[in-house]
Amino acid sequence: MATFSLKFGTFVLFSLLILSVNAQLSINFYQKTCPNLQTIVRSVMSQAITKEARMGASILRLFFHDCFVNGCDGGILLDDTPTFTGEKGAGPNVNSARGFEVIDAIKTQVEASCKATVSCADILALATRDGVNLLGGPTWNVPLGKRDARTSSLSGANSNLPGPGSSLSTLISMFSAKGLNAREMTVLSGAHTIGQAQCLFFRDRIFNEKNVNTSFATLRKQTCPQTGGDSNLAPLDVQSPTTFDNAYYVDLVNKKGLFHSDQELFNGGSQDQLVHQYSTNSALFASDFAKAMVKLGSITPLTGKNGEIRLNCRKIN
């Protein structure tokens, strides 16, 4: 009983914290101060995705990696300086995080329209939403009013982001630490319905694991040999890598998850039933994904007088 009371008290406290944060954020935050914001973001993202469809996945990954380290504060966008080491050089980001120039392009146009008004954190959140939607995925209202961090955390980026070799229990635990439950972890993993991955991160799976479709492994081995080719790319979703759909979950049911961490979602564990549901119900996946993205985007943002509105997303003012 005491354990229940403690857990319930913790849940209530966390819920009140979420409500408090959400009360400071608003989908209409820039309605009067930067009315053209969403039009600008959509336009630049449309151009970027027309040029390279993969960019939608790259921006989505930036957002996830930003929010999981000290909250959604634009910290991942900061460049290193002689006196400051940011998150770009962390293991999960080095030579893989990309799309910074697209955020720069959006920021330049936003600054021209409404100077020193919109945070880089909010720009990244809106760009992520539009990237998903432009590739065929759902849309959602983005809570705005986040401010930019004046620092970032290399150690946090190295320790807070689940890796491609993560077990199911590790995934559940790491998402739980950010206030996201197992269902939200599983639906957010569906972001892997778009994008590419480097051979280095799935080689062990296709050569050594047993719960992998043989023909799928053979296909991936064509561009990911046992030695060399570490940076060679392969689609995370073998069926439709530039369309945001539920095919990722069909892949998992057919043992075609590219990462070990992907296939862990459908490997005789607690998420098997949900994965099967998403694989046959695209509308349920889209709806759950949109809701989870709103919650992800509300992880410990800086609001009010905390942080700043960066004029250049790559450096503090």
PDB file of N, CA, C and O in Angstrom, residues 46-80:
ATOM      1  N   SER A  46       9.226  22.047 -47.592  1.00  0.00           N
ATOM      2  CA  SER A  46       8.756  21.499 -48.865  1.00  0.00           C
ATOM      3  C   SER A  46       9.866  21.516 -49.907  1.00  0.00           C
ATOM      4  O   SER A  46      10.085  20.526 -50.624  1.00  0.00           O
ATOM      5  N   GLN A  47      10.596  22.626 -49.957  1.00  0.00           N
ATOM      6  CA  GLN A  47      11.716  22.727 -50.896  1.00  0.00           C
ATOM      7  C   GLN A  47      12.813  21.718 -50.552  1.00  0.00           C
ATOM      8  O   GLN A  47      13.378  21.071 -51.442  1.00  0.00           O
ATOM      9  N   ALA A  48      13.106  21.581 -49.265  1.00  0.00           N
ATOM     10  CA  ALA A  48      14.172  20.680 -48.828  1.00  0.00           C
ATOM     11  C   ALA A  48      13.831  19.229 -49.141  1.00  0.00           C
ATOM     12  O   ALA A  48      14.703  18.443 -49.579  1.00  0.00           O
ATOM     13  N   ILE A  49      12.584  18.848 -48.936  1.00  0.00           N
ATOM     14  CA  ILE A  49      12.174  17.462 -49.165  1.00  0.00           C
ATOM     15  C   ILE A  49      12.043  17.165 -50.654  1.00  0.00           C
ATOM     16  O   ILE A  49      12.324  16.050 -51.105  1.00  0.00           O
ATOM     17  N   THR A  50      11.652  18.162 -51.424  1.00  0.00           N
ATOM     18  CA  THR A  50      11.637  17.985 -52.876  1.00  0.00           C
ATOM     19  C   THR A  50      13.055  17.717 -53.391  1.00  0.00           C
ATOM     20  O   THR A  50      13.270  16.883 -54.273  1.00  0.00           O
ATOM     21  N   LYS A  51      14.020  18.398 -52.806  1.00  0.00           N
ATOM     22  CA  LYS A  51      15.418  18.217 -53.183  1.00  0.00           C
ATOM     23  C   LYS A  51      15.954  16.874 -52.699  1.00  0.00           C
ATOM     24  O   LYS A  51      16.708  16.201 -53.411  1.00  0.00           O
ATOM     25  N   GLU A  52      15.579  16.458 -51.489  1.00  0.00           N
ATOM     26  CA  GLU A  52      16.047  15.202 -50.905  1.00  0.00           C
ATOM     27  C   GLU A  52      15.009  14.700 -49.912  1.00  0.00           C
ATOM     28  O   GLU A  52      14.889  15.240 -48.804  1.00  0.00           O
ATOM     29  N   ALA A  53      14.265  13.670 -50.281  1.00  0.00           N
ATOM     30  CA  ALA A  53      13.187  13.167 -49.422  1.00  0.00           C
ATOM     31  C   ALA A  53      13.695  12.724 -48.056  1.00  0.00           C
ATOM     32  O   ALA A  53      12.984  12.821 -47.050  1.00  0.00           O
ATOM     33  N   ARG A  54      14.940  12.263 -47.992  1.00  0.00           N
ATOM     34  CA  ARG A  54      15.514  11.793 -46.734  1.00  0.00           C
ATOM     35  C   ARG A  54      15.558  12.883 -45.668  1.00  0.00           C
ATOM     36  O   ARG A  54      15.615  12.592 -44.464  1.00  0.00           O
ATOM     37  N   MET A  55      15.510  14.153 -46.109  1.00  0.00           N
ATOM     38  CA  MET A  55      15.650  15.252 -45.159  1.00  0.00           C
ATOM     39  C   MET A  55      14.536  15.260 -44.112  1.00  0.00           C
ATOM     40  O   MET A  55      14.746  15.691 -42.973  1.00  0.00           O
ATOM     41  N   GLY A  56      13.361  14.773 -44.467  1.00  0.00           N
ATOM     42  CA  GLY A  56      12.286  14.691 -43.487  1.00  0.00           C
ATOM     43  C   GLY A  56      12.670  13.825 -42.308  1.00  0.00           C
ATOM     44  O   GLY A  56      12.404  14.166 -41.145  1.00  0.00           O
ATOM     45  N   ALA A  57      13.319  12.701 -42.598  1.00  0.00           N
ATOM     46  CA  ALA A  57      13.783  11.797 -41.540  1.00  0.00           C
ATOM     47  C   ALA A  57      14.917  12.422 -40.747  1.00  0.00           C
ATOM     48  O   ALA A  57      15.003  12.261 -39.523  1.00  0.00           O
ATOM     49  N   SER A  58      15.793  13.130 -41.426  1.00  0.00           N
ATOM     50  CA  SER A  58      16.945  13.745 -40.756  1.00  0.00           C
ATOM     51  C   SER A  58      16.506  14.800 -39.746  1.00  0.00           C
ATOM     52  O   SER A  58      17.043  14.873 -38.629  1.00  0.00           O
ATOM     53  N   ILE A  59      15.524  15.609 -40.118  1.00  0.00           N
ATOM     54  CA  ILE A  59      15.015  16.640 -39.210  1.00  0.00           C
ATOM     55  C   ILE A  59      14.276  15.996 -38.043  1.00  0.00           C
ATOM     56  O   ILE A  59      14.415  16.422 -36.883  1.00  0.00           O
ATOM     57  N   LEU A  60      13.505  14.961 -38.314  1.00  0.00           N
ATOM     58  CA  LEU A  60      12.802  14.227 -37.257  1.00  0.00           C
ATOM     59  C   LEU A  60      13.789  13.654 -36.246  1.00  0.00           C
ATOM     60  O   LEU A  60      13.570  13.718 -35.031  1.00  0.00           O
ATOM     61  N   ARG A  61      14.890  13.116 -36.733  1.00  0.00           N
ATOM     62  CA  ARG A  61      15.916  12.556 -35.851  1.00  0.00           C
ATOM     63  C   ARG A  61      16.575  13.656 -35.008  1.00  0.00           C
ATOM     64  O   ARG A  61      16.844  13.464 -33.813  1.00  0.00           O
ATOM     65  N   LEU A  62      16.822  14.814 -35.620  1.00  0.00           N
ATOM     66  CA  LEU A  62      17.378  15.950 -34.868  1.00  0.00           C
ATOM     67  C   LEU A  62      16.464  16.324 -33.702  1.00  0.00           C
ATOM     68  O   LEU A  62      16.932  16.581 -32.588  1.00  0.00           O
ATOM     69  N   PHE A  63      15.180  16.354 -33.974  1.00  0.00           N
ATOM     70  CA  PHE A  63      14.199  16.728 -32.948  1.00  0.00           C
ATOM     71  C   PHE A  63      14.207  15.726 -31.800  1.00  0.00           C
ATOM     72  O   PHE A  63      14.233  16.105 -30.621  1.00  0.00           O
ATOM     73  N   PHE A  64      14.189  14.448 -32.128  1.00  0.00           N
ATOM     74  CA  PHE A  64      14.224  13.404 -31.104  1.00  0.00           C
ATOM     75  C   PHE A  64      15.494  13.518 -30.265  1.00  0.00           C
ATOM     76  O   PHE A  64      15.457  13.477 -29.030  1.00  0.00           O
ATOM     77  N   HIS A  65      16.628  13.678 -30.933  1.00  0.00           N
ATOM     78  CA  HIS A  65      17.901  13.769 -30.223  1.00  0.00           C
ATOM     79  C   HIS A  65      17.993  15.050 -29.403  1.00  0.00           C
ATOM     80  O   HIS A  65      18.671  15.082 -28.375  1.00  0.00           O
ATOM     81  N   ASP A  66      17.329  16.093 -29.840  1.00  0.00           N
ATOM     82  CA  ASP A  66      17.289  17.332 -29.061  1.00  0.00           C
ATOM     83  C   ASP A  66      16.471  17.135 -27.783  1.00  0.00           C
ATOM     84  O   ASP A  66      16.929  17.441 -26.680  1.00  0.00           O
ATOM     85  N   CYS A  67      15.267  16.609 -27.939  1.00  0.00           N
ATOM     86  CA  CYS A  67      14.343  16.511 -26.809  1.00  0.00           C
ATOM     87  C   CYS A  67      14.803  15.528 -25.736  1.00  0.00           C
ATOM     88  O   CYS A  67      14.480  15.705 -24.558  1.00  0.00           O
ATOM     89  N   PHE A  68      15.537  14.510 -26.117  1.00  0.00           N
ATOM     90  CA  PHE A  68      15.977  13.505 -25.147  1.00  0.00           C
ATOM     91  C   PHE A  68      17.186  13.949 -24.326  1.00  0.00           C
ATOM     92  O   PHE A  68      17.605  13.241 -23.409  1.00  0.00           O
ATOM     93  N   VAL A  69      17.743  15.099 -24.648  1.00  0.00           N
ATOM     94  CA  VAL A  69      18.903  15.616 -23.913  1.00  0.00           C
ATOM     95  C   VAL A  69      18.552  16.996 -23.361  1.00  0.00           C
ATOM     96  O   VAL A  69      18.498  17.974 -24.099  1.00  0.00           O
ATOM     97  N   ASN A  70      18.252  17.066 -22.086  1.00  0.00           N
ATOM     98  CA  ASN A  70      17.887  18.327 -21.424  1.00  0.00           C
ATOM     99  C   ASN A  70      16.597  18.945 -21.962  1.00  0.00           C
ATOM    100  O   ASN A  70      16.374  20.156 -21.818  1.00  0.00           O
ATOM    101  N   GLY A  71      15.759  18.153 -22.606  1.00  0.00           N
ATOM    102  CA  GLY A  71      14.493  18.661 -23.112  1.00  0.00           C
ATOM    103  C   GLY A  71      14.622  19.322 -24.470  1.00  0.00           C
ATOM    104  O   GLY A  71      15.708  19.446 -25.040  1.00  0.00           O
ATOM    105  N   CYS A  72      13.481  19.755 -25.001  1.00  0.00           N
ATOM    106  CA  CYS A  72      13.421  20.324 -26.360  1.00  0.00           C
ATOM    107  C   CYS A  72      13.858  21.789 -26.321  1.00  0.00           C
ATOM    108  O   CYS A  72      13.028  22.703 -26.270  1.00  0.00           O
ATOM    109  N   ASP A  73      15.158  22.004 -26.358  1.00  0.00           N
ATOM    110  CA  ASP A  73      15.694  23.351 -26.143  1.00  0.00           C
ATOM    111  C   ASP A  73      16.643  23.823 -27.242  1.00  0.00           C
ATOM    112  O   ASP A  73      17.324  24.832 -27.084  1.00  0.00           O
ATOM    113  N   GLY A  74      16.686  23.100 -28.359  1.00  0.00           N
ATOM    114  CA  GLY A  74      17.572  23.497 -29.448  1.00  0.00           C
ATOM    115  C   GLY A  74      19.046  23.299 -29.153  1.00  0.00           C
ATOM    116  O   GLY A  74      19.895  23.780 -29.900  1.00  0.00           O
ATOM    117  N   GLY A  75      19.376  22.578 -28.087  1.00  0.00           N
ATOM    118  CA  GLY A  75      20.767  22.382 -27.705  1.00  0.00           C
ATOM    119  C   GLY A  75      21.591  21.665 -28.750  1.00  0.00           C
ATOM    120  O   GLY A  75      22.780  21.944 -28.932  1.00  0.00           O
ATOM    121  N   ILE A  76      20.964  20.746 -29.489  1.00  0.00           N
ATOM    122  CA  ILE A  76      21.686  19.966 -30.489  1.00  0.00           C
ATOM    123  C   ILE A  76      22.168  20.826 -31.653  1.00  0.00           C
ATOM    124  O   ILE A  76      23.078  20.451 -32.383  1.00  0.00           O
ATOM    125  N   LEU A  77      21.578  21.997 -31.816  1.00  0.00           N
ATOM    126  CA  LEU A  77      21.909  22.861 -32.954  1.00  0.00           C
ATOM    127  C   LEU A  77      23.182  23.673 -32.742  1.00  0.00           C
ATOM    128  O   LEU A  77      23.724  24.236 -33.703  1.00  0.00           O
ATOM    129  N   LEU A  78      23.663  23.732 -31.500  1.00  0.00           N
ATOM    130  CA  LEU A  78      24.835  24.570 -31.197  1.00  0.00           C
ATOM    131  C   LEU A  78      26.131  23.954 -31.722  1.00  0.00           C
ATOM    132  O   LEU A  78      26.406  22.774 -31.507  1.00  0.00           O
ATOM    133  N   ASP A  79      26.925  24.775 -32.402  1.00  0.00           N
ATOM    134  CA  ASP A  79      28.261  24.361 -32.855  1.00  0.00           C
ATOM    135  C   ASP A  79      29.253  24.394 -31.702  1.00  0.00           C
ATOM    136  O   ASP A  79      29.096  25.168 -30.752  1.00  0.00           O
ATOM    137  N   ASP A  80      30.292  23.573 -31.798  1.00  0.00           N
ATOM    138  CA  ASP A  80      31.398  23.652 -30.849  1.00  0.00           C
ATOM    139  C   ASP A  80      32.155  24.963 -31.060  1.00  0.00           C
ATOM    140  O   ASP A  80      32.183  25.515 -32.163  1.00  0.00           O
TER     141      ASP A  80
END
